Structure formats: structure tokens, C-alpha cells
Coordinates of C-alpha atoms in Angstrom, one line a residue:
Chain A
M1 CA 155.4 127.1 302.7
T2 CA 153.8 130.1 300.7
A3 CA 150.3 128.7 301.5
G4 CA 151.4 128.7 305.1
T5 CA 152.4 132.3 305.2
E6 CA 149.1 133.2 303.4
M7 CA 147.2 131.4 306.1
S8 CA 148.8 133.1 309.1
G9 CA 147.7 136.6 308.5
P10 CA 147.2 138.9 311.3
R11 CA 144.8 137.3 313.9
G12 CA 141.1 138.2 313.6
T13 CA 141.4 138.9 309.9
L14 CA 138.0 138.2 308.2
P15 CA 137.9 135.1 306.1
R16 CA 138.1 136.2 302.5
E17 CA 135.3 134.6 300.6
V18 CA 136.1 133.3 297.0
P19 CA 134.8 135.9 294.5
S20 CA 131.9 134.6 292.6
A21 CA 132.0 134.1 288.9
S22 CA 130.1 137.2 288.1
Q23 CA 131.6 140.2 290.0
D24 CA 128.8 142.6 289.4
S25 CA 126.5 140.4 291.3
V26 CA 128.5 141.0 294.5
P27 CA 127.6 144.2 295.9
L28 CA 130.6 146.2 297.7
L29 CA 128.4 147.0 300.6
E30 CA 125.1 145.4 301.5
A31 CA 123.0 146.1 304.5
K32 CA 119.9 143.8 305.2
G33 CA 117.2 144.4 307.6
L34 CA 119.4 146.7 309.8
N35 CA 117.9 147.8 313.1
V36 CA 119.7 150.0 315.7
W37 CA 118.3 150.7 319.3
F38 CA 119.9 153.2 321.6
G39 CA 119.9 153.4 325.5
R40 CA 117.8 151.9 328.2
H41 CA 114.6 153.1 326.7
R42 CA 115.5 151.3 323.5
R43 CA 114.8 154.2 321.3
Q44 CA 114.9 152.9 317.7
A45 CA 117.4 154.8 315.4
L46 CA 117.2 152.6 312.5
R47 CA 114.2 150.4 311.3
D48 CA 114.7 147.6 308.9
V49 CA 117.4 149.4 306.6
S50 CA 118.5 147.5 303.5
F51 CA 120.5 149.0 300.6
R52 CA 123.1 147.8 298.3
L53 CA 126.2 149.8 297.0
A54 CA 128.0 148.5 293.9
P55 CA 131.8 149.0 293.4
G56 CA 132.4 152.6 292.3
Q57 CA 128.8 153.5 292.9
R58 CA 127.9 156.8 294.7
L59 CA 124.9 156.9 296.9
G60 CA 123.5 159.6 298.6
L61 CA 121.8 159.2 302.0
I62 CA 119.6 162.1 302.7
G63 CA 117.4 163.0 305.8
Q64 CA 116.9 165.5 308.6
S65 CA 119.2 165.6 311.6
G66 CA 118.3 162.7 313.9
S67 CA 116.8 160.5 311.1
G68 CA 119.5 158.0 311.3
K69 CA 122.0 159.0 308.6
S70 CA 125.1 159.2 310.7
V71 CA 124.0 156.1 312.7
T72 CA 124.0 154.1 309.4
A73 CA 127.5 155.4 308.7
L74 CA 128.9 154.3 312.1
A75 CA 127.2 151.0 311.9
V76 CA 129.1 150.3 308.7
M77 CA 132.4 151.4 310.4
G78 CA 131.6 149.4 313.4
L79 CA 131.8 152.7 315.5
L80 CA 128.5 152.7 317.3
P81 CA 128.7 153.3 321.0
D82 CA 128.5 150.2 323.5
T83 CA 124.7 151.3 324.3
A84 CA 123.6 150.6 320.8
R85 CA 121.9 147.2 320.1
T86 CA 122.1 146.2 316.6
T87 CA 120.4 143.3 314.6
G88 CA 120.4 142.5 310.9
S89 CA 123.5 142.3 308.5
I90 CA 126.1 144.5 306.9
R91 CA 128.3 142.8 304.5
F92 CA 131.4 144.4 302.9
E93 CA 132.5 142.4 299.8
G94 CA 130.3 139.4 301.2
R95 CA 132.0 139.6 304.5
E96 CA 129.7 140.1 307.6
L97 CA 130.8 143.2 309.6
L98 CA 128.1 143.0 312.3
G99 CA 129.6 141.1 315.2
A100 CA 133.0 140.8 313.5
P101 CA 136.0 141.1 316.0
E102 CA 137.3 144.6 316.7
R103 CA 140.7 143.6 315.2
A104 CA 139.0 142.8 311.9
L105 CA 137.2 145.9 311.8
A106 CA 140.1 147.9 312.8
A107 CA 142.1 146.3 309.8
L108 CA 139.3 147.4 307.5
R109 CA 138.9 151.0 308.7
G110 CA 141.1 153.3 307.0
R111 CA 142.2 150.8 304.5
D112 CA 139.3 149.3 302.7
I113 CA 136.5 151.7 304.2
A114 CA 137.6 155.3 304.9
M115 CA 135.5 158.1 306.5
V116 CA 135.5 161.9 305.9
F117 CA 133.6 163.5 308.9
Q118 CA 131.7 166.8 309.1
E119 CA 133.8 168.9 311.4
P120 CA 137.4 168.7 310.5
M121 CA 138.3 170.6 313.6
T122 CA 137.1 167.8 315.8
A123 CA 138.2 165.0 313.4
L124 CA 141.8 166.2 313.6
D125 CA 144.0 166.1 316.7
P126 CA 144.9 169.7 317.6
T127 CA 148.2 168.8 319.2
M128 CA 149.5 166.8 316.1
R129 CA 150.9 168.2 312.8
V130 CA 148.5 167.1 310.0
G131 CA 151.2 165.5 307.9
R132 CA 151.9 163.1 310.8
Q133 CA 148.1 162.4 311.3
A134 CA 147.8 161.5 307.7
A135 CA 151.0 159.3 307.9
E136 CA 149.3 157.6 310.7
A137 CA 146.6 156.2 308.4
V138 CA 149.3 154.6 306.1
R139 CA 151.5 153.2 308.7
L140 CA 148.7 151.5 310.7
H141 CA 148.0 149.4 307.5
A142 CA 151.5 149.0 306.0
S143 CA 155.1 149.0 307.1
A144 CA 156.7 151.8 305.3
T145 CA 159.7 153.9 306.1
S146 CA 158.9 157.3 307.5
R147 CA 160.4 159.2 304.5
A148 CA 158.3 157.1 302.0
T149 CA 155.3 157.6 304.0
R150 CA 155.9 161.5 304.1
R151 CA 156.4 161.5 300.4
R152 CA 153.1 159.7 300.0
V153 CA 151.4 162.0 302.2
I154 CA 152.8 165.2 300.4
E155 CA 151.6 163.6 297.1
A156 CA 148.2 163.1 298.6
F157 CA 148.0 166.7 299.8
A158 CA 149.1 167.8 296.4
E159 CA 146.4 165.9 294.7
V160 CA 143.7 167.6 296.7
E161 CA 145.2 170.9 295.6
L162 CA 146.6 172.0 298.9
P163 CA 148.9 175.0 298.2
D164 CA 152.5 174.2 299.3
P165 CA 151.8 170.6 300.6
E166 CA 155.1 170.5 302.4
R167 CA 154.2 173.5 304.5
V168 CA 150.6 172.2 305.1
A169 CA 152.1 168.9 306.3
D170 CA 154.1 170.6 309.1
A171 CA 151.1 172.8 310.1
F172 CA 148.9 172.2 313.0
P173 CA 145.1 172.0 312.4
H174 CA 144.5 175.6 313.8
E175 CA 146.8 177.0 311.4
L176 CA 144.7 175.8 308.5
S177 CA 141.5 177.2 307.2
G178 CA 138.3 175.2 307.2
G179 CA 138.6 174.2 303.6
Q180 CA 142.3 173.2 304.0
R181 CA 141.4 171.1 306.9
Q182 CA 138.7 169.4 305.1
R183 CA 141.0 168.7 302.2
V184 CA 143.6 167.1 304.6
L185 CA 140.8 164.8 305.8
L186 CA 139.9 164.0 302.2
A187 CA 143.5 163.2 301.3
T188 CA 144.0 161.2 304.3
A189 CA 140.8 159.2 303.5
L190 CA 142.2 158.5 300.0
L191 CA 145.8 157.5 301.1
N192 CA 145.2 153.8 301.2
R193 CA 143.1 153.7 298.1
P194 CA 140.0 152.5 299.8
R195 CA 137.2 150.9 297.9
L196 CA 134.5 152.7 299.9
I197 CA 134.5 156.1 301.3
L198 CA 131.8 157.1 303.8
C199 CA 131.3 161.0 303.8
D200 CA 129.3 162.3 306.7
E201 CA 128.2 165.9 305.8
P202 CA 131.8 166.7 304.6
T203 CA 130.9 170.2 303.5
T204 CA 128.2 171.3 305.9
A205 CA 130.7 173.4 308.1
L206 CA 132.1 175.1 305.0
D207 CA 131.0 178.3 303.3
V208 CA 129.4 178.0 299.7
T209 CA 132.7 178.9 297.6
V210 CA 134.9 176.5 299.7
Q211 CA 132.0 173.8 299.5
A212 CA 131.9 174.1 295.8
H213 CA 135.7 173.5 295.6
V214 CA 135.7 170.5 297.9
L215 CA 132.7 168.8 296.1
D216 CA 134.6 169.4 293.0
L217 CA 137.6 167.6 294.4
L218 CA 135.7 164.7 295.9
D219 CA 134.0 164.3 292.5
R220 CA 137.4 164.0 290.8
S221 CA 139.0 162.0 293.4
L222 CA 136.2 159.4 293.4
A223 CA 136.4 159.3 289.6
A224 CA 140.2 158.8 289.6
S225 CA 140.3 156.2 292.5
G226 CA 137.0 154.3 291.4
A227 CA 136.2 154.2 295.0
A228 CA 132.4 154.0 296.0
C229 CA 130.9 156.6 298.1
L230 CA 128.2 156.7 300.6
F231 CA 127.6 160.4 300.9
I232 CA 125.4 161.7 304.0
S233 CA 123.9 165.1 303.7
H234 CA 120.8 167.0 304.7
D235 CA 121.1 169.0 301.5
L236 CA 119.7 167.6 298.4
A237 CA 121.5 170.0 296.1
V238 CA 124.8 168.9 297.6
V239 CA 124.0 165.2 297.1
A240 CA 122.8 165.7 293.5
R241 CA 126.1 167.2 292.8
V242 CA 128.1 164.2 293.8
C243 CA 125.8 161.1 293.6
Q244 CA 124.0 159.2 291.0
D245 CA 121.6 157.6 293.4
I246 CA 119.8 158.9 296.4
M247 CA 118.3 157.0 299.5
V248 CA 116.0 159.1 301.5
V249 CA 115.8 158.3 305.1
F250 CA 112.9 159.5 307.3
D251 CA 112.6 158.6 311.0
G252 CA 115.1 155.8 310.9
A253 CA 113.5 154.1 307.7
I254 CA 114.4 154.3 304.1
V255 CA 111.3 155.7 302.4
E256 CA 112.5 156.0 298.9
T257 CA 115.5 155.0 296.8
G258 CA 116.4 155.7 293.1
P259 CA 118.6 157.7 290.7
V260 CA 118.7 161.4 291.4
A261 CA 117.1 162.3 288.1
R262 CA 114.1 160.1 288.7
L263 CA 113.8 161.1 292.2
L264 CA 113.9 164.8 291.4
A265 CA 111.4 164.3 288.6
N266 CA 108.9 161.8 290.4
P267 CA 109.3 161.8 294.2
S268 CA 106.9 159.4 295.6
H269 CA 107.0 159.9 299.4
P270 CA 105.7 163.2 300.7
Y271 CA 108.9 163.8 302.7
T272 CA 110.9 163.6 299.4
R273 CA 108.7 166.2 297.9
G274 CA 109.1 168.5 300.9
L275 CA 112.8 168.3 300.8
I276 CA 112.9 169.0 296.9
A277 CA 110.7 172.1 297.6
A278 CA 112.8 173.3 300.4
A279 CA 116.0 172.9 298.3
R280 CA 114.7 175.0 295.6
L281 CA 115.2 178.4 297.4
D282 CA 116.3 180.2 294.4
E283 CA 113.1 179.4 292.7
A284 CA 110.9 181.1 295.4
A285 CA 110.0 184.7 295.0
P286 CA 112.0 186.7 297.6
G287 CA 110.1 187.2 300.8
S288 CA 107.3 184.7 299.8
R289 CA 106.4 181.9 302.2
L290 CA 108.6 178.9 301.5
P291 CA 107.2 175.4 301.3
T292 CA 108.4 173.4 304.3
V293 CA 108.5 169.6 304.7
E294 CA 105.8 169.7 307.2
D295 CA 103.3 171.0 304.6
F296 CA 104.0 168.0 302.6
L297 CA 103.7 165.5 305.5
R298 CA 100.3 167.1 306.3
G299 CA 99.5 166.9 302.6
T300 CA 99.0 170.6 302.3
G301 CA 102.1 171.1 300.0
S302 CA 101.5 171.4 296.2
Chain B
M1 CA 115.6 211.0 307.9
T2 CA 118.5 209.9 309.9
A3 CA 120.1 206.6 308.9
V4 CA 120.0 204.0 311.6
F5 CA 123.7 203.1 311.1
T6 CA 126.3 205.3 309.4
V7 CA 129.6 203.4 308.8
D8 CA 132.1 205.9 307.7
H9 CA 135.5 204.8 306.3
V10 CA 135.7 202.2 309.1
S11 CA 138.9 199.9 309.3
Q12 CA 139.5 197.2 311.9
V13 CA 142.9 195.7 312.3
F14 CA 143.7 192.8 314.6
Q15 CA 147.3 192.5 315.9
P16 CA 147.9 189.1 317.1
R17 CA 150.1 189.3 320.3
R18 CA 153.1 187.2 319.2
S19 CA 152.9 187.8 315.5
A20 CA 154.3 190.7 313.5
L21 CA 151.5 190.1 311.0
A22 CA 148.4 192.4 311.5
V23 CA 145.1 191.1 310.1
V24 CA 143.0 193.6 308.3
A25 CA 139.7 192.4 308.9
L26 CA 137.9 195.6 307.5
D27 CA 139.5 198.0 305.1
D28 CA 138.0 201.5 304.8
V29 CA 134.3 200.2 304.8
S30 CA 131.4 202.8 304.2
L31 CA 127.8 201.9 304.5
T32 CA 124.5 203.6 305.3
V33 CA 121.7 201.4 306.7
G34 CA 118.3 203.3 306.6
K35 CA 115.4 202.7 308.8
A36 CA 113.4 199.4 307.9
E37 CA 116.0 198.4 305.3
R38 CA 117.0 194.8 305.2
W39 CA 120.6 194.4 304.4
G40 CA 122.6 191.4 303.5
I41 CA 126.2 191.2 304.0
V42 CA 127.8 188.5 302.0
G43 CA 131.3 187.2 301.5
E44 CA 133.5 184.0 302.1
S45 CA 134.6 183.3 305.7
G46 CA 137.4 185.7 306.7
S47 CA 136.0 188.5 304.5
G48 CA 135.1 190.6 307.4
K49 CA 131.4 190.0 307.4
T50 CA 131.2 189.1 311.3
T51 CA 133.5 191.9 312.2
L52 CA 131.3 194.5 310.6
L53 CA 128.2 193.1 312.4
R54 CA 130.0 193.1 315.8
L55 CA 131.0 196.7 315.1
L56 CA 127.4 197.5 314.5
A57 CA 126.4 195.8 317.8
G58 CA 129.1 197.8 319.5
L59 CA 130.8 194.7 320.7
E60 CA 134.0 196.0 319.2
R61 CA 135.7 199.4 318.4
P62 CA 136.9 200.2 315.1
T63 CA 140.7 200.8 314.7
S64 CA 139.9 203.9 312.5
G65 CA 136.9 205.6 311.1
A66 CA 133.4 206.2 312.9
I67 CA 130.1 204.4 313.3
A68 CA 127.1 206.5 314.0
F69 CA 123.7 205.2 315.3
E70 CA 121.0 207.6 314.4
G71 CA 123.3 210.4 313.9
A72 CA 125.2 210.2 317.1
E73 CA 128.7 208.6 317.1
L74 CA 128.5 205.2 318.6
T75 CA 132.1 205.0 319.8
P76 CA 133.7 208.4 320.5
A77 CA 137.3 208.0 321.4
G78 CA 138.2 207.7 325.0
R79 CA 134.5 206.9 326.1
D80 CA 133.4 203.5 327.4
S81 CA 131.1 202.2 324.3
Q82 CA 129.2 200.1 326.6
R83 CA 128.1 203.2 328.6
G84 CA 127.3 205.1 325.5
F85 CA 125.2 202.1 324.3
Q86 CA 123.1 201.8 327.5
D87 CA 122.6 205.6 327.8
R88 CA 120.6 205.4 324.6
G89 CA 118.8 202.2 325.3
L90 CA 120.8 200.8 322.4
R91 CA 121.3 197.5 324.1
S92 CA 117.7 196.7 324.0
R93 CA 116.9 198.3 320.6
V94 CA 119.7 196.4 318.8
Q95 CA 119.4 192.7 319.1
L96 CA 121.5 189.8 317.8
V97 CA 121.0 186.3 316.5
F98 CA 124.0 184.1 316.2
Q99 CA 124.8 181.2 314.0
D100 CA 125.0 178.3 316.1
P101 CA 122.2 178.2 318.8
R102 CA 124.1 175.4 320.5
S103 CA 126.8 177.6 321.7
S104 CA 124.7 180.9 322.0
L105 CA 122.2 179.5 324.5
D106 CA 123.4 178.8 328.0
P107 CA 123.0 175.0 328.6
R108 CA 122.3 175.6 332.3
M109 CA 119.4 178.0 331.7
T110 CA 115.9 177.0 330.9
V111 CA 114.4 178.4 327.7
G112 CA 112.1 180.8 329.8
A113 CA 115.1 182.2 331.7
I114 CA 117.0 182.6 328.5
V115 CA 114.2 184.6 326.8
A116 CA 113.5 186.6 329.9
E117 CA 117.1 187.6 330.5
P118 CA 117.1 190.7 328.2
L119 CA 113.9 191.8 330.0
R120 CA 115.8 191.9 333.3
G121 CA 118.4 194.6 332.4
R122 CA 118.9 197.3 335.0
R123 CA 119.0 200.1 332.7
R124 CA 116.0 200.0 330.5
R125 CA 115.0 202.2 327.4
A126 CA 113.5 205.5 328.6
G127 CA 109.7 205.0 328.6
A128 CA 109.9 201.3 329.1
S129 CA 109.8 200.6 332.9
S130 CA 111.5 197.6 334.3
L131 CA 109.0 194.6 333.9
S132 CA 107.7 192.8 337.0
R133 CA 108.2 189.1 337.2
P134 CA 104.7 188.4 336.0
D135 CA 105.0 190.8 333.1
R136 CA 108.3 189.1 332.2
A137 CA 106.5 185.7 332.2
A138 CA 103.7 187.1 330.2
R139 CA 106.3 188.7 327.5
T140 CA 108.1 185.5 327.5
A141 CA 105.0 183.4 326.6
E142 CA 104.1 186.0 324.1
V143 CA 107.4 185.9 322.1
L144 CA 107.7 182.2 322.4
A145 CA 104.3 182.0 320.7
A146 CA 105.5 184.5 318.1
V147 CA 108.3 182.1 317.1
G148 CA 106.0 179.0 317.1
L149 CA 107.1 177.4 320.4
S150 CA 104.5 176.1 322.8
A151 CA 104.4 177.7 326.3
D152 CA 105.7 174.6 328.0
A153 CA 108.9 174.9 326.0
A154 CA 109.8 177.7 328.6
R155 CA 110.6 174.8 331.2
R156 CA 112.8 172.9 328.8
Y157 CA 116.6 173.3 328.5
P158 CA 118.5 173.8 325.2
H159 CA 119.7 170.4 324.9
E160 CA 116.3 169.0 325.0
L161 CA 115.4 170.9 321.8
S162 CA 116.1 170.3 318.1
G163 CA 118.4 172.7 316.2
G164 CA 115.5 174.5 314.7
Q165 CA 113.8 174.8 318.0
R166 CA 117.0 176.2 319.4
Q167 CA 117.2 178.8 316.7
R168 CA 113.6 179.8 317.5
V169 CA 114.5 180.3 321.0
A170 CA 117.5 182.5 320.0
I171 CA 115.1 184.6 317.8
A172 CA 112.6 184.8 320.6
R173 CA 115.3 186.1 323.0
A174 CA 116.3 188.7 320.5
L175 CA 112.8 189.8 320.0
A176 CA 111.8 189.8 323.7
P177 CA 112.9 193.5 324.5
N178 CA 111.0 194.6 321.5
P179 CA 113.9 195.8 319.3
D180 CA 113.8 198.1 316.3
I181 CA 117.0 196.6 314.7
L182 CA 118.0 192.9 314.3
L183 CA 121.4 191.8 313.5
A184 CA 121.7 188.2 312.4
D185 CA 125.0 186.4 311.9
E186 CA 124.3 183.3 309.7
P187 CA 121.0 182.4 311.4
V188 CA 120.2 179.4 309.2
S189 CA 123.5 178.0 308.0
A190 CA 123.9 175.6 310.9
L191 CA 120.4 174.1 310.1
D192 CA 119.1 171.5 307.9
V193 CA 117.7 172.6 304.6
S194 CA 114.2 171.6 305.7
V195 CA 114.5 173.5 308.8
R196 CA 115.9 176.4 307.0
A197 CA 112.7 177.0 305.2
Q198 CA 110.8 177.2 308.6
I199 CA 113.3 179.7 310.2
L200 CA 113.4 181.8 306.9
N201 CA 109.6 182.0 306.8
L202 CA 109.8 183.1 310.5
L203 CA 112.2 185.7 310.0
T204 CA 110.2 187.0 307.0
D205 CA 107.1 187.2 308.9
L206 CA 108.7 188.8 312.1
V207 CA 110.7 191.3 310.1
A208 CA 107.5 192.5 308.2
Q209 CA 105.3 192.4 311.1
M210 CA 107.5 194.4 313.6
G211 CA 109.0 196.7 310.9
L212 CA 112.4 195.6 311.9
T213 CA 115.6 197.0 310.3
L214 CA 117.7 194.0 309.5
V215 CA 121.3 193.5 308.9
L216 CA 121.9 189.8 308.0
V217 CA 125.3 188.2 307.5
S218 CA 125.6 185.1 305.3
H219 CA 127.8 183.4 302.9
D220 CA 124.7 182.1 301.0
L221 CA 123.4 184.6 298.5
G222 CA 120.2 182.5 298.2
V223 CA 119.4 183.3 301.8
V224 CA 120.2 186.8 301.4
R225 CA 118.0 187.2 298.3
H226 CA 115.1 185.7 300.2
L227 CA 115.2 188.1 303.2
C228 CA 117.1 191.2 302.2
D229 CA 116.2 194.1 299.8
R230 CA 119.9 195.3 299.7
V231 CA 123.2 193.5 299.5
A232 CA 126.8 194.5 300.3
V233 CA 129.4 192.0 299.0
L234 CA 132.6 192.0 301.1
Q235 CA 136.0 190.7 299.9
H236 CA 139.1 190.7 302.0
G237 CA 137.6 193.3 304.3
R238 CA 136.5 195.7 301.4
I239 CA 133.0 196.4 300.1
V240 CA 133.3 195.4 296.4
E241 CA 129.7 195.7 295.3
T242 CA 126.5 197.1 296.8
G243 CA 123.1 197.6 295.5
P244 CA 119.4 196.1 295.4
T245 CA 119.4 192.5 295.9
E246 CA 117.4 191.5 292.7
Q247 CA 119.9 193.8 290.6
I248 CA 123.0 191.9 292.3
Y249 CA 121.4 188.5 291.9
A250 CA 120.4 188.9 288.3
R251 CA 123.4 191.0 287.0
P252 CA 126.4 190.7 289.3
R253 CA 129.1 193.3 288.2
Q254 CA 132.1 192.0 290.1
P255 CA 133.6 188.6 289.2
Y256 CA 133.8 187.8 292.9
T257 CA 129.9 188.2 293.2
Q258 CA 129.5 186.0 290.3
E259 CA 131.6 183.4 291.9
L260 CA 129.7 183.5 295.2
L261 CA 126.6 183.2 293.2
A262 CA 127.9 180.2 291.2
A263 CA 129.0 178.4 294.2
V264 CA 125.3 178.2 295.9
P265 CA 124.4 174.5 295.3
R266 CA 121.2 174.3 293.2
L267 CA 119.1 171.4 292.2
P268 CA 119.4 170.3 288.5
A269 CA 116.3 172.1 287.0
V270 CA 114.3 169.1 285.9
L271 CA 116.3 166.3 284.4
P272 CA 120.0 166.7 284.9
P273 CA 122.2 166.1 281.9
S274 CA 123.0 162.5 282.7
D275 CA 126.2 162.1 280.6
E276 CA 128.0 164.9 282.5
R277 CA 128.5 162.8 285.6
K278 CA 128.6 159.3 284.4
P279 CA 129.5 156.7 287.1
P280 CA 133.2 155.6 287.1
R281 CA 131.8 151.9 286.7
P282 CA 128.5 150.8 285.5
L283 CA 125.7 150.8 288.0
Q284 CA 124.4 147.7 289.4
K285 CA 120.9 146.7 288.0

């Protein structure tokens, strides 16, 4: 009887693979030879992208806008538009995500894999109180009473240091500041204790003081929950603040991967060297000509 | 020498329609912007930076206090401020660059039409006669080249351009009427770090070449340090600290300024202290 109940999970659930003897050898997330094309003209957005993310690891994905950073995150979430053609493999805990039925992906999203988007004003529904939106994430994946759910939401809001979490939960998105909205999204992402959080430029729309605070919170929340993180940003300084490892994507292809310290000390690709130079604004003499990425790609950068 | 802008005890209070709570955006702000000075206005969002810039541009009138442009009051009570502006050719002499070129450029206009639009004004500055169509085209090509865009960019639409290119268009539009004063509201904060360097280089060169007076609003003291020689720090609508950029950058007096400086994300110098941010679990090898 018990075995029977276990078998008849919600339809479309991915088959769980038996965990191998050595847990460490199974990456949490693994992309292999991922290619993505868009539209009629088959513009290639990702070229042969492969990477591994261990449980609890924080990997920064850095590149210019249009380089394919967000496409990578959307491919993992199974949220690419219908016009996209994808080949290769994305495995989460050994289970193939590419081509998996929508129901299976929906069960995964928000529970095992959560996402924090760049623009909290567009990620939140303007007509719904934020507490209810956060509660939605819980109730999609577990049956819980609304009272218990609300308690959990308020606890989660308190954990991301939202002042007066009860009041925030009853507020509409427009009544909150940008930093508060981003903390609501972060709290919502953390609600189901996901094993992987995808952050797509989570602080780009915020000003520097709020950014510093949100990054700090993210850092602590990840440490507390042990979740792994794929952190997408164009800003090397921001990525270095959160991640141990960095992957540099240029024109849809990964050009360099490694620990932050090594990459900063010995960047091998000219694009990486350009990014590092551009991020060191504070070291340039005021008014002097700043090195640009193009200088390095042309080979004229120092 | 007359100052370009004299801001004298200016307050700006917004009274939302259905709320009893008034928002004090600027609270007794005084500031003098001299010719060819490059001012940076820094502060968090909501500190009143943009409101101050909009007042300088004459887009709003202060609730109390006075703003003078070259000694003459900009917003005399009971007078249409737009009229006053155009009478003195201020519309073409003071130009603005906004934060997000996606929303500040009309998506239905070509780049050429966007850049030429400020040249088509009916009331032009005394001395500068209205430009004929070929002259406008020539001027458009000239400013597009100055911001590093090719001539055929004039036939494109904003959505065909990258973020950095769009911001170049916004700068070209601002420069087209040959202004003396450039007001810039977070001109690089919507851009990639790698594109940011290009636009900062462009602004540095143009401001120097044209001898522009610059008022730049930013939350990033790093950007302000690079472009500006003077800084005013705004907090909750009040100026808490002003002075030469280098001095404020090296020795900030106010705790708020110190906080702003500390928040600017920086790369670890050479090798980061690896013990500080240990992974919660061992890394895969």
C-alpha cells in the first residue's frame, strides 16, 4: 500500500534517480553542450554551453547584455519562448530538464529551483498584495491552511529584514520601495527552501546603498539555507561580492571559468581582462580615459 | 562673474491628492553652480536629486525659494516659466540626458529625427537663425559622429540599437543645439559596466571639448568622482555635504557620505581574503 502511494505521485513527475554512492560526484545542476537558437533566422543565442554547479556552490555568470546570460537562466527554468530551439542537456540532480513535460517543470519551479528577477516592479503583480503573491509560491507546492501560510510568509519577510512584515504583506507593490520589493522577491524565492536559486541581475535596478544591503541579505540567506546560486550580472564587482566561482560568457559561449580570485589575478581571455579593467573605476584617475572592453578585444589594452 | 545657476533656499513639497501626507522632496537647498564647473549631485533614491535637476531645467517650479539663471530669476511668481525660459533661449542652452534611453527616446522616430528635433524649435536663441533642412541634416551627422555613431545610424530606430548606442543618441540629441549647460540624470546607471566606460569616456571628452557646465545626478560616487570636480551630497532633501570631489572622496565628513562611498561595489584588490566568504559546502573538484 505504501509503495503504491509513492508510485502514484502527481502525473508528470520526473522519475527520481537513485542517488549514487558518492553524493559529491552528482552535480546539482549540469548543462552539457547547450545550444539555443531564436526565431526564423536561427540567431544562435547560446553556443555549446557546459557547466556544473555543486550543491551549495555559488556561480557567477557574467557578460554583456545580449551575451546569453538570461537565456541560460530561462533555459534552466524551462521558460524559453516557443520560438527558441534548444539542443543539448540540462540536468538537475541527474534528471533531464530539456524536453521534460511542462507539469514536471512547473512542479520544480519555485520549489526546488527558484528565481529572483531583475525588475521587481514587473516581476510582482501590481494588483495583488505582496503577502498573497508570496503565499502563492507556498500553496502551489504544498497544501497548507491560509493561516499557516501567512505565518510562514511573515516569517520569511522578517528574515529578509523587511520592517513591519505584517504591514508589508498587506501592501501593494507600488506602496513599497525598490529595495523592499526586491526583498519581497528574495523572501518569496526562499520560502520553499529551494536547492538552487537563479538570480538574474537582482540588484541592477537598485541604487548602491540598497544594492549593498540586498547583496548582504542574499549572502546570509544562501549561507543559512545552503542553497546553490547561479548569479547573473554584468558587474564583476557585484558577482565577486556573492560568488566563489565565475563563468564568463561572451557572444553566447563560455570563454572562461574559475574561482573569483584566480580569474581576477590571471584572466586568460581578453574579454575578461577588459571586464576587470572596466570594473576598476575607482582606480582610474578622475577624467582620464577609461579602458574599455573593446581595447582588450582589439589587443590594445594593457 | 555671474554664476550659471544660483539655487537660493529652495524647497519643493509634493502634496499627493488624496493623502494628507506631504512629501518634502527638497528642504531649504542652496547651491551655486559656476561657469564650466562640473557638479555631481549624489544621494540615495528619494533623496531629491532628480527633483533638484528638474528645477534647474525649469521643468518644475519650487514651492519656496528662488532659482536664478545667470543672475535673472528663473521662476518669477505668476509668470509662465516656459515662456521665461524660451525668451532667453534657455531651452537650447540647457540640455538634458536621462537615465533610461529606452524610455527617453520616441520609439516611432528615427535616430536622425530624434537628434534633429531640438534644432526645429520655433523660437531659437538670439543669433542662431532657424536651421534649414540641409543644415539640420549636416548638424545631425556632425553630432552623431561626435558621439561615435556612424552616419547611417540616422535611419535606424531606437529599438534597433543597443543600450550604449541609445545613450549615445540621447547625448547627441542633447548636444545638437550646441548647449552651454548639460544636465544628466544617472546617464550610465542603466548601462553595462563595460558600456559604462565608453559613455564616461565620451562624456569626459565632450564636456572638455565644448567647455560645458555639467550637473550630473548619480547614486554612484565612483561615476561622480570620474566626471565631476565638485559634489553635493543630498539626504532626505537636504544638502549634508558639499566640496571638491577629491576631498569628499578621500575624507568624507558626514557618516551618510561614508556610507554612500562604502556601498560602491569594488573588486577585491588583488587576491580576496578567501576565508571571509567560505562556501557553505565544499566545492566540487
